[in-house]
Every structure is written in C-alpha cells, then in structure tokens.
Tab-separated table of C-alpha atoms in Angstrom:
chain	number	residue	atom	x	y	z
A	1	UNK	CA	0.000	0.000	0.000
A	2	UNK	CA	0.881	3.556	-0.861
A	3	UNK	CA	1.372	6.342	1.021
A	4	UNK	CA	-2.115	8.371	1.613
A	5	UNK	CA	-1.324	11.658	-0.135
A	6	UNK	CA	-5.072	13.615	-1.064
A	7	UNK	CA	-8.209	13.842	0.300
A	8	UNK	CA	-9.747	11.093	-1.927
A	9	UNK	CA	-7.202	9.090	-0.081
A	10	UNK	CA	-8.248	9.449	3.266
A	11	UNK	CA	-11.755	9.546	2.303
A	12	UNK	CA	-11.376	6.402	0.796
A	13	UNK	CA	-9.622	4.848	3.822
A	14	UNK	CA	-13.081	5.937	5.934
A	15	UNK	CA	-10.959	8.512	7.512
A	16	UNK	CA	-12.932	11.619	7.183
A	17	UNK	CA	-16.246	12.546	4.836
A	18	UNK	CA	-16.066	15.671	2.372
A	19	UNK	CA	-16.396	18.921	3.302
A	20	UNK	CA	-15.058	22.039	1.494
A	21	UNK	CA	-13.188	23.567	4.423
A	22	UNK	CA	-11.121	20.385	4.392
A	23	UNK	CA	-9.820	21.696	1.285
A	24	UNK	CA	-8.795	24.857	2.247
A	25	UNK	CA	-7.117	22.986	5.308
A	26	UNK	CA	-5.465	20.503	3.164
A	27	UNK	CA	-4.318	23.133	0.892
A	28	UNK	CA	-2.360	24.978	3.691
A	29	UNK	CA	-0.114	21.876	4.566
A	30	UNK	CA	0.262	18.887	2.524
A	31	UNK	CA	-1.019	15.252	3.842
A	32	UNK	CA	1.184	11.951	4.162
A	33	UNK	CA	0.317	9.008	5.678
A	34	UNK	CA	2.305	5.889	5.657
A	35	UNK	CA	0.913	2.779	5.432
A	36	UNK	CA	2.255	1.948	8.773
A	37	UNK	CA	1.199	4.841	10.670
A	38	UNK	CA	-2.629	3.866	8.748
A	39	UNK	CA	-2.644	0.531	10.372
A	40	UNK	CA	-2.414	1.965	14.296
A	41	UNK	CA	-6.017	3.767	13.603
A	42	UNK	CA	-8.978	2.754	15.070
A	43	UNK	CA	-11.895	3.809	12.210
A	44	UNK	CA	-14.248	3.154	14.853
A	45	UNK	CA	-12.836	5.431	16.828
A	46	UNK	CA	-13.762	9.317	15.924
A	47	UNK	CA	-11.286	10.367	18.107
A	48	UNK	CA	-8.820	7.913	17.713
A	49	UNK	CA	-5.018	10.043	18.445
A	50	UNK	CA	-3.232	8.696	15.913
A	51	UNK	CA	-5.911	9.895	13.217
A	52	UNK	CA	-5.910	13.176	15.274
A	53	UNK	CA	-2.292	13.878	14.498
A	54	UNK	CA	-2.291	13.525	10.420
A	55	UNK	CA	-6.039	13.659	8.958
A	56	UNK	CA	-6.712	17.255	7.866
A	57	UNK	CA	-9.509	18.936	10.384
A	58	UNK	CA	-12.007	21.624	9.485
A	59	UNK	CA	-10.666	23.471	12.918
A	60	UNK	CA	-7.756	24.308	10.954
A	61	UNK	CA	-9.098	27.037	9.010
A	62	UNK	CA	-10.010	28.760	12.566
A	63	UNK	CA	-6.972	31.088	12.846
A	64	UNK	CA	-5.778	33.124	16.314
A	65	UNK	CA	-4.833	36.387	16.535
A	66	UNK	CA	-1.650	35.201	18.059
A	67	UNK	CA	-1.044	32.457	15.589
A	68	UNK	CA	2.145	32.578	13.161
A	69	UNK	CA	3.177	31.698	9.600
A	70	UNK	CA	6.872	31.224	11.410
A	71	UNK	CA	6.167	30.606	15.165
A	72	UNK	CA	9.223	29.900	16.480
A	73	UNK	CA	11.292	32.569	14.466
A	74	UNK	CA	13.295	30.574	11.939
A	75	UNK	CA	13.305	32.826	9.633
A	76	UNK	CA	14.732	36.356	11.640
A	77	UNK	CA	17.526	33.649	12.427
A	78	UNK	CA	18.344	32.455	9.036
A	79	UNK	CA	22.008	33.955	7.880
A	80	UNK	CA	22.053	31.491	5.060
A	81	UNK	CA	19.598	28.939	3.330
A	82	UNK	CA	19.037	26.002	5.293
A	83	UNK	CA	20.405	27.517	8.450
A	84	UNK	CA	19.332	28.435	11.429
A	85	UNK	CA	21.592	30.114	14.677
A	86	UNK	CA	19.988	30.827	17.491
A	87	UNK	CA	22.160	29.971	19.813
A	88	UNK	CA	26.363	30.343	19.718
A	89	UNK	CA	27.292	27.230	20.158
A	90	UNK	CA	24.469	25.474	17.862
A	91	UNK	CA	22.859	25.721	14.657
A	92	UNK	CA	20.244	23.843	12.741
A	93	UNK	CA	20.960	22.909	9.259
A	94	UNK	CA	17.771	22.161	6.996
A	95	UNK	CA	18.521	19.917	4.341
A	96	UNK	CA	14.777	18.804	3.121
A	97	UNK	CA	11.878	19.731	3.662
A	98	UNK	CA	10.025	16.393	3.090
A	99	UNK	CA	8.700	13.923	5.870
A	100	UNK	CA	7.037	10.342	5.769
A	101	UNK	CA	4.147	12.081	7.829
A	102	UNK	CA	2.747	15.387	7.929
A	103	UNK	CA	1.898	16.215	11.277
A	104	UNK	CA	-1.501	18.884	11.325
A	105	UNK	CA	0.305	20.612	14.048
A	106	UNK	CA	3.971	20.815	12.380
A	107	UNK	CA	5.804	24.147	13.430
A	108	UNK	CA	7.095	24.581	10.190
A	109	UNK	CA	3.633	22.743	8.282
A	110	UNK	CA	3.970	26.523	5.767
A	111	UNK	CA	7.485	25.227	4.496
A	112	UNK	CA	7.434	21.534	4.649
A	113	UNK	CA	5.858	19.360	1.895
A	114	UNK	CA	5.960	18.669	-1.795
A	115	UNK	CA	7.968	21.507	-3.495
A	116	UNK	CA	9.224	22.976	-0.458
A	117	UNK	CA	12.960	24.668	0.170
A	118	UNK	CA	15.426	22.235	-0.071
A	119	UNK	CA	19.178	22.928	-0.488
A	120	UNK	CA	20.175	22.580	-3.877
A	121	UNK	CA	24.241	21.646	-3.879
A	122	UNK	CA	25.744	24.614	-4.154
A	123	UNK	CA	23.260	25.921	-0.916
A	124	UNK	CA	24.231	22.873	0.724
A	125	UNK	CA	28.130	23.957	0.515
A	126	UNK	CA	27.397	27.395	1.242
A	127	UNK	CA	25.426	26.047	4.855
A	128	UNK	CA	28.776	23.786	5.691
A	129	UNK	CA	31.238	26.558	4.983
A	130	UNK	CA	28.878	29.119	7.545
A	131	UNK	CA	29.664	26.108	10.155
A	132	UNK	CA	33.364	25.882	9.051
A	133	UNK	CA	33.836	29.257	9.274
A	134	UNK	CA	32.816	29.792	13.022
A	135	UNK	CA	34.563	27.693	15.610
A	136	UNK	CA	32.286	28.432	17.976
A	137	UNK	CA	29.741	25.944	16.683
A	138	UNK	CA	30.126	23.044	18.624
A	139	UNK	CA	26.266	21.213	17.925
A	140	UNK	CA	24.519	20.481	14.624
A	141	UNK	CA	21.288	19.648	14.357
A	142	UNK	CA	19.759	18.042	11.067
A	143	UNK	CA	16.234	18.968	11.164
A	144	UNK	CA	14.006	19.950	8.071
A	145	UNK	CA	11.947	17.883	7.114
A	146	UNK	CA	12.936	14.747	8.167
A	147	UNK	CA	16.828	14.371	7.395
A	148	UNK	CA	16.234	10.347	7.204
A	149	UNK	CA	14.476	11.128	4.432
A	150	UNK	CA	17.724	11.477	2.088
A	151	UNK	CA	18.698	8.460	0.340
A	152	UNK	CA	21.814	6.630	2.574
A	153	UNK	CA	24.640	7.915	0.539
A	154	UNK	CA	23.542	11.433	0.468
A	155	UNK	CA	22.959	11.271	4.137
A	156	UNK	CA	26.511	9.854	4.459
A	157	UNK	CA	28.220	12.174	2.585
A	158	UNK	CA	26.560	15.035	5.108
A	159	UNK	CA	27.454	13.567	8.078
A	160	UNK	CA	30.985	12.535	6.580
A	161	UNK	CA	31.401	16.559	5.878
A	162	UNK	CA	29.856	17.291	9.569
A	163	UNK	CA	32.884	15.068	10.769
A	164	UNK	CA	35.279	16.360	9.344
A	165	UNK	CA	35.010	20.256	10.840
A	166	UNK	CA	36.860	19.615	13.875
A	167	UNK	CA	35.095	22.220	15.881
A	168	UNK	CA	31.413	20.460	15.690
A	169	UNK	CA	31.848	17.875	18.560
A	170	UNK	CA	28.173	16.727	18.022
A	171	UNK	CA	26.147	15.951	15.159
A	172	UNK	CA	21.892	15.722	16.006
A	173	UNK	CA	19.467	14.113	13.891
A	174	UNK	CA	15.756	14.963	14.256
A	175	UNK	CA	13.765	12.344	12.692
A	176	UNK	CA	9.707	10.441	12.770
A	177	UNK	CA	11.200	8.594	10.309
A	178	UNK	CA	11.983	5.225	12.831
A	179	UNK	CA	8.626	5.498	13.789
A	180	UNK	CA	6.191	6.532	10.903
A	181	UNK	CA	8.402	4.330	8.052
A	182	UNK	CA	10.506	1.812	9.539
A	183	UNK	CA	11.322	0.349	7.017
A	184	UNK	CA	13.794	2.838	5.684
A	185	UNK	CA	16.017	1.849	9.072
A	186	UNK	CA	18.010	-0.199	7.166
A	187	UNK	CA	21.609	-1.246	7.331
A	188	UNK	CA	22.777	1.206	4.986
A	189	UNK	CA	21.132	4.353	6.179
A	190	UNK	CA	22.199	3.118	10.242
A	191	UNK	CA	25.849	2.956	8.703
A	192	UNK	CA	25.733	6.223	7.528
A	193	UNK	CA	24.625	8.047	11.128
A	194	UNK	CA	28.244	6.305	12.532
A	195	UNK	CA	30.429	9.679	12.260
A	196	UNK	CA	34.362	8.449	12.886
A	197	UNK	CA	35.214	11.152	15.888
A	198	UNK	CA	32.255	13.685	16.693
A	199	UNK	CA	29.303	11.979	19.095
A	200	UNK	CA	26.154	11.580	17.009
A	201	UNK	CA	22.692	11.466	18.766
A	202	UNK	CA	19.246	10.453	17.181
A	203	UNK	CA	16.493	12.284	18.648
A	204	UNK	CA	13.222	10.624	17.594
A	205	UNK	CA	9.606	12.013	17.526
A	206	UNK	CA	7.372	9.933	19.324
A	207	UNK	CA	3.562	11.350	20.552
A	208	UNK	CA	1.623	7.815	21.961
A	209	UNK	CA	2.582	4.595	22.822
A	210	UNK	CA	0.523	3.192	19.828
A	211	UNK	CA	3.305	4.859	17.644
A	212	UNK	CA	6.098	1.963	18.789
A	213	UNK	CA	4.375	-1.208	17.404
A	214	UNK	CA	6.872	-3.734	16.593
A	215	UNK	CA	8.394	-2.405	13.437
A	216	UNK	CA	8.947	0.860	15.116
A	217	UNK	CA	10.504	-1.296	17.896
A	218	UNK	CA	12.630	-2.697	15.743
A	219	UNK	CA	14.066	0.250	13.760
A	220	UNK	CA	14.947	2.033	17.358
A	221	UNK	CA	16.519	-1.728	18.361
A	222	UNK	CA	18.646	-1.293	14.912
A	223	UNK	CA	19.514	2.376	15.813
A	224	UNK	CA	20.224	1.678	19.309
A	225	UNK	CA	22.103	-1.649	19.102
A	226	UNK	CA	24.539	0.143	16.587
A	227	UNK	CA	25.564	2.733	19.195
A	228	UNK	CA	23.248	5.101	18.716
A	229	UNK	CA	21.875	7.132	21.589
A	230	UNK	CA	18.383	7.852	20.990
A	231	UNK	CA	16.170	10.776	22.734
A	232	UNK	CA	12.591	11.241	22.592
A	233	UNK	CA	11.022	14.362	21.405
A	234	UNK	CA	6.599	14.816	22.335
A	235	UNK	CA	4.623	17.623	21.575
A	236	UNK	CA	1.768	18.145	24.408
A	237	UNK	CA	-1.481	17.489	22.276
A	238	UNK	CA	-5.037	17.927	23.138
A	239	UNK	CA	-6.953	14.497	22.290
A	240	UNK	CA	-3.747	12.984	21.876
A	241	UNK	CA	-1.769	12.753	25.250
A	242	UNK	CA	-3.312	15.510	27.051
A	243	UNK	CA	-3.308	12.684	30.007
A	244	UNK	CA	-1.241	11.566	32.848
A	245	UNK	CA	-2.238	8.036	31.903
A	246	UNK	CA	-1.238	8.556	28.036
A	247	UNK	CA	1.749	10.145	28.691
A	248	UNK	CA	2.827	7.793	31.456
A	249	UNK	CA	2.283	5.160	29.131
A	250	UNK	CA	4.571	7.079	26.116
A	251	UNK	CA	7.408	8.052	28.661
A	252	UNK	CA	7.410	3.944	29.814
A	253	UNK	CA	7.186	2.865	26.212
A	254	UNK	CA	10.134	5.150	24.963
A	255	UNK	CA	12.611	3.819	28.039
A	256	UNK	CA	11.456	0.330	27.025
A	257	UNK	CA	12.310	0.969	24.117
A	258	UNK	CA	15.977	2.617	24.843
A	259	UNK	CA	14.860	6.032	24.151
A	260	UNK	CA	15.160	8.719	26.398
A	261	UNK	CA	12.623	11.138	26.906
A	262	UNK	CA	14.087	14.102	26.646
A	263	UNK	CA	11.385	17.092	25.471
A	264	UNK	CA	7.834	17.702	25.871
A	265	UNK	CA	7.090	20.493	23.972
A	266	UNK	CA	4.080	23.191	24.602
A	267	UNK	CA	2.945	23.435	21.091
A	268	UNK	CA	3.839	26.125	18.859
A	269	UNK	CA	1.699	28.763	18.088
A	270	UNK	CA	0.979	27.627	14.203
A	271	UNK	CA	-1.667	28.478	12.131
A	272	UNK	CA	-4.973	26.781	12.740
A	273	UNK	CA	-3.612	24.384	15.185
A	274	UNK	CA	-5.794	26.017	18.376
A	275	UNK	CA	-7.536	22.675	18.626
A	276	UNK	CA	-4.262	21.262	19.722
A	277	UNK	CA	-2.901	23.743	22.189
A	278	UNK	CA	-3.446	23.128	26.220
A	279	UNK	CA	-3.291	25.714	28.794
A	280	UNK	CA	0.572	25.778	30.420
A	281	UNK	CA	-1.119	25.583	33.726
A	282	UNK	CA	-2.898	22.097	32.820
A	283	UNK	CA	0.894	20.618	30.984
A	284	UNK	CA	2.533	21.739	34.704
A	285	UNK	CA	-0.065	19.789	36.284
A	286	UNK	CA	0.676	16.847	34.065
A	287	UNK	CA	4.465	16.869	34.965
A	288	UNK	CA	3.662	17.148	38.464
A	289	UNK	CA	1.419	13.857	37.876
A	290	UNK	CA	4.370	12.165	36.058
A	291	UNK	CA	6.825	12.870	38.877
A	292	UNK	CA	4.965	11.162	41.101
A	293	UNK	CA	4.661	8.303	38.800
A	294	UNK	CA	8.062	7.979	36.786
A	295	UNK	CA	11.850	7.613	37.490
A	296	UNK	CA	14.201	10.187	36.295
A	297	UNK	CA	15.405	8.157	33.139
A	298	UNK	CA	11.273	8.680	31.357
A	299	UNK	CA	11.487	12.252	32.637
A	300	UNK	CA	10.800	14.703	29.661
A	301	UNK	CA	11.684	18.251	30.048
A	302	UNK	CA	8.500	20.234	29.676
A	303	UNK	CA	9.512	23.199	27.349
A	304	UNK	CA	8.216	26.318	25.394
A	305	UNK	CA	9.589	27.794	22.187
A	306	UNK	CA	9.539	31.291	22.835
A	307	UNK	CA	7.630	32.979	19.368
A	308	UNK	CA	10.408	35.391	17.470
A	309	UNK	CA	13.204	33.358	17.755
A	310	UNK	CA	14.542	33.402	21.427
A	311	UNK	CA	15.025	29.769	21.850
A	312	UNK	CA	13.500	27.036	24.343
A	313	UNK	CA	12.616	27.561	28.163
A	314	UNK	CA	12.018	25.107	30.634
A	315	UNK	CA	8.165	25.731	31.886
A	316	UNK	CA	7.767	22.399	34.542
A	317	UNK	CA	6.104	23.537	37.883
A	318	UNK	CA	8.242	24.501	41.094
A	319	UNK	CA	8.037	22.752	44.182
A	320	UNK	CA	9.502	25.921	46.040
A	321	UNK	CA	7.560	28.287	47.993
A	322	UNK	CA	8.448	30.862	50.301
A	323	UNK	CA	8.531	30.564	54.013
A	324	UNK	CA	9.644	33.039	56.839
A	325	UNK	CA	12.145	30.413	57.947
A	326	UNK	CA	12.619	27.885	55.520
A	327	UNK	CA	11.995	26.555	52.231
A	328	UNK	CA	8.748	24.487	51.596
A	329	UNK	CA	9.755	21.628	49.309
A	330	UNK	CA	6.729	19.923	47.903
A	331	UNK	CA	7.036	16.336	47.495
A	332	UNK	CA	6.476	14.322	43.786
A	333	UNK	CA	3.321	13.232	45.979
A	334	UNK	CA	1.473	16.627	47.055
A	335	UNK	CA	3.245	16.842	50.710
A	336	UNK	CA	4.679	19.824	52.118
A	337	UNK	CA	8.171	20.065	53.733
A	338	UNK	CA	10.455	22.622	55.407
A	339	UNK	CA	13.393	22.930	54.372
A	340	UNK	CA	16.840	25.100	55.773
A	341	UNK	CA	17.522	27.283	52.972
C-alpha cells in the first residue's frame, strides 16, 4: 500500500467525509500518511489520536490572533539557506523539507511538503562553509523535514562533511522517520549516522505509545544496538496525550524501548492548530502527575519555544515556595516540607 497523499485518499480509507473547508485545510499543509502509521487507527474510533495527528480537520481554518506563519522565528535567524543560529554554540541545518508524515500541528507545516525549500548543492556547501567558518559551533542539528528522508549515501556524505570540521563535537538528527516508516532503518542508512570522531545522537519524535508497534521497535533496536543514543522528542497534544495516563504510558514505552525522553514540547503557536494547544497551567499539572509516577530516566523536560526566535525555556512547575524560615519543598506526591535554605 501507498502512502495516503489527497483527500480522496483518506476519504477512501473511511478517515474523514467531504467537506469544502477540508480543502482549504489541506491546501495549507500537505497530507502523508504511511501505510504503517494507517494501520495503528482505530476507524471506529472518531477520536482515535493517531488519526488526530495527520487527517486534515475543518478546525484548521479557525486562525488566532496570536497564531504565526513562522512561530518559532526561523526565519529572523536564518544567515544562510538552510540555516538556522539561534544559539552560539548550535545551529540547525535544513537539508529537506520532506517527511514520511505530515503532522496537522507541524511548526514549520507553511514550508514543509511537496515543493518545499530544499538545499540545492551549491546551498548545501554554502550552509557547511557558515559552520566551518565559526569555531564556535560546537552542535549540529539536522532537522528539516525529516533528514532520514535522504537516500543513505547522500545522508553519508553530510554527516561525513559534519565530521570532518573539527570544531562540531556533536552531530543531532531529528527524525519520525523510525517510527512513521521503519522500514527505511536499514543497514545502509544506520551505517551512515556512525560519524568516525564527533558523538552523534538520534532524537526521535514519538507522541503515543501506539506509535512503537513492533516495526517501530525494531528500527529504534537497529539504531540503538549500533551505538546510537536515541532521545525522545513529544509535543503536548489535546486528544492525543493531554493525560497523565497517556503520557505515562509514552514516557514507559520510549525507556522500554531505549529512548530517552528528553522534550515535551508546549505546542507552537501555528496556524490553525488552536484545537491542539493546552493551557501551560494544565501541561505543569501533568508533569507534576508524572513525577509522582516515573523515574528520572522517562522524565521529559516540559519546554516552550519562545515565538520570534529566542530559543526554548524550561516551563515544569516549582516545588519551592516561600517561608519566613525555611523553604517548603513539595514532594512528587502533594506533601509539604520545610526545608533550611
């Protein structure tokens, strides 16, 4: 089976029934679903979270005041094509912009797709010599897209040119490729994430415990029995995971799994994608819930991309108040204790 790619598709699949704001929604991001990702839905479930996360909605064409074509700033930080520097020591470098999935609530769903920027050659040499040229770049982080999405060799060759600037000490890969096409996890393109000196990490995108049936399972295996160190990367989603039960299940899959949670991200503030967004106050709530529940290795770090640019914050709760002699320390369990400050 194909890839689900229109409308018709999905229609066809029993996924959702016409309606001519679903073509205005479809028309502002492009749809893929892989056949994989198609066989974790429940039809008989209208709000199945899988389903939630790809099939076009008509709340999409509902558009906030606050909402942004570029919510996170990618572009005011953009010195060359396909970068992006936000912080000194780190830079993103965008070589596609095409994914197995489209995710409805992608941050970047206005430049990813069919026909979207991707780095021709000569871009591609101009975004290696901007790392080259400042020493002070010590992470890279291939994000797009979905940088598992270039054939092996290509995807060798750019991690083989990552290598050899001595200054980059660590090469990232953002990819929902192990998870939404497995298959493509093969020995060839596992080879080519094996950099000779810097320390490469694989940080995977991963939003229910559905998501890792067995072939997902077995990709990460692949990935992680080759030396890999693998992170897990969530996006808080209402109807998806907006509960302590869902997510405790996730964070438990992932370390099963080898993967470490590492982010859970407040969602962006993207066009049309208010259906998706939960208060701050209820995602605190949830990672007070988890604490209580979870060791420290299925942690996540609850963070928000700050709009325009200024890079991620940490937004968990505190469990510090104020006391005229002491600290108060609240437990992972709701109780209060002094503390000696």
């Amino acid at each position: 089976m194909q890839t689900l790619r229109t409308l018709g598709d999905l229609e066809r699949e029993g996924l959702l029934t016409p309606d001519p704001r679903l073509v205005e929604a479809a028309r502002s991001m492009a749809i893929a679903l892989t056949p994989e990702m198609l066989a974790l839905i429940d039809r008989t479930d209208p709000a199945d979270p899988i389903a939630r996360q790809f099939v076009p909605s008509t709340a999409e064409t509902e558009i906030a005041e606050a909402e942004r074509a570029d919510p996170i700033g990618d572009e005011a930080r953009s010195p060359v094509r396909g970068i992006v520097h936000r912080y000194p020591d780190r830079v993103l470098l965008k070589p596609i912009h095409v994914c197995p999935v489209y995710c409805r609530f992608c941050f970047r769903r206005e430049a990813v797709g069919p026909g979207g920027e991707a780095l021709t050659a000569a871009e591609l040499a101009a975004a290696l010599a901007y790392i080259r040229e400042r020493p002070a770049v010590w992470e890279v982080i291939l994000t797009g897209g979905d940088p598992l999405m270039l054939a092996p060799r290509r995807l060798g060759e750019l991690i083989a040119a990552l290598d050899a600037i001595d200054h980059v000490g660590v090469i990232r890969v953002h990819s929902r490729v192990p998870i939404a096409d497995p298959a493509r996890v093969t020995e060839a393109l596992v080879e080519a994430l094996r950099p000779r000196r810097a320390g490469l990490w694989l940080a995977v995108h991963c939003n229910h415990a559905s998501e890792l049936a067995p072939a997902a399972r077995a990709a990460l295996a692949r990935l992680a029995d080759a030396g890999i160190p693998l992170l897990g990367q969530t996006v808080l989603l209402a109807g998806v995971n907006d509960a302590v039960d869902t997510l405790e299940a996730l964070m438990r899959a992932l370390v099963t799994a080898r993967v470490k949670p590492y982010y859970l991200h407040h969602p962006d503030l993207v066009r049309g994608t208010g259906h998706f967004r939960v208060p701050i106050a209820r995602g605190q709530e949830l990672m007070k819930a988890l604490r209580g529940r979870l060791s420290g290795i299925a942690q996540p770090t609850y963070v928000l991309d700050v709009p325009g640019g200024h890079g991620k914050v940490p937004i968990g709760p505190g469990y510090l108040a104020d006391d005229p002699d002491a600290l108060t320390v609240e437990d992972a369990f709701g109780g209060r204790h002094s503390y000696p400050g």
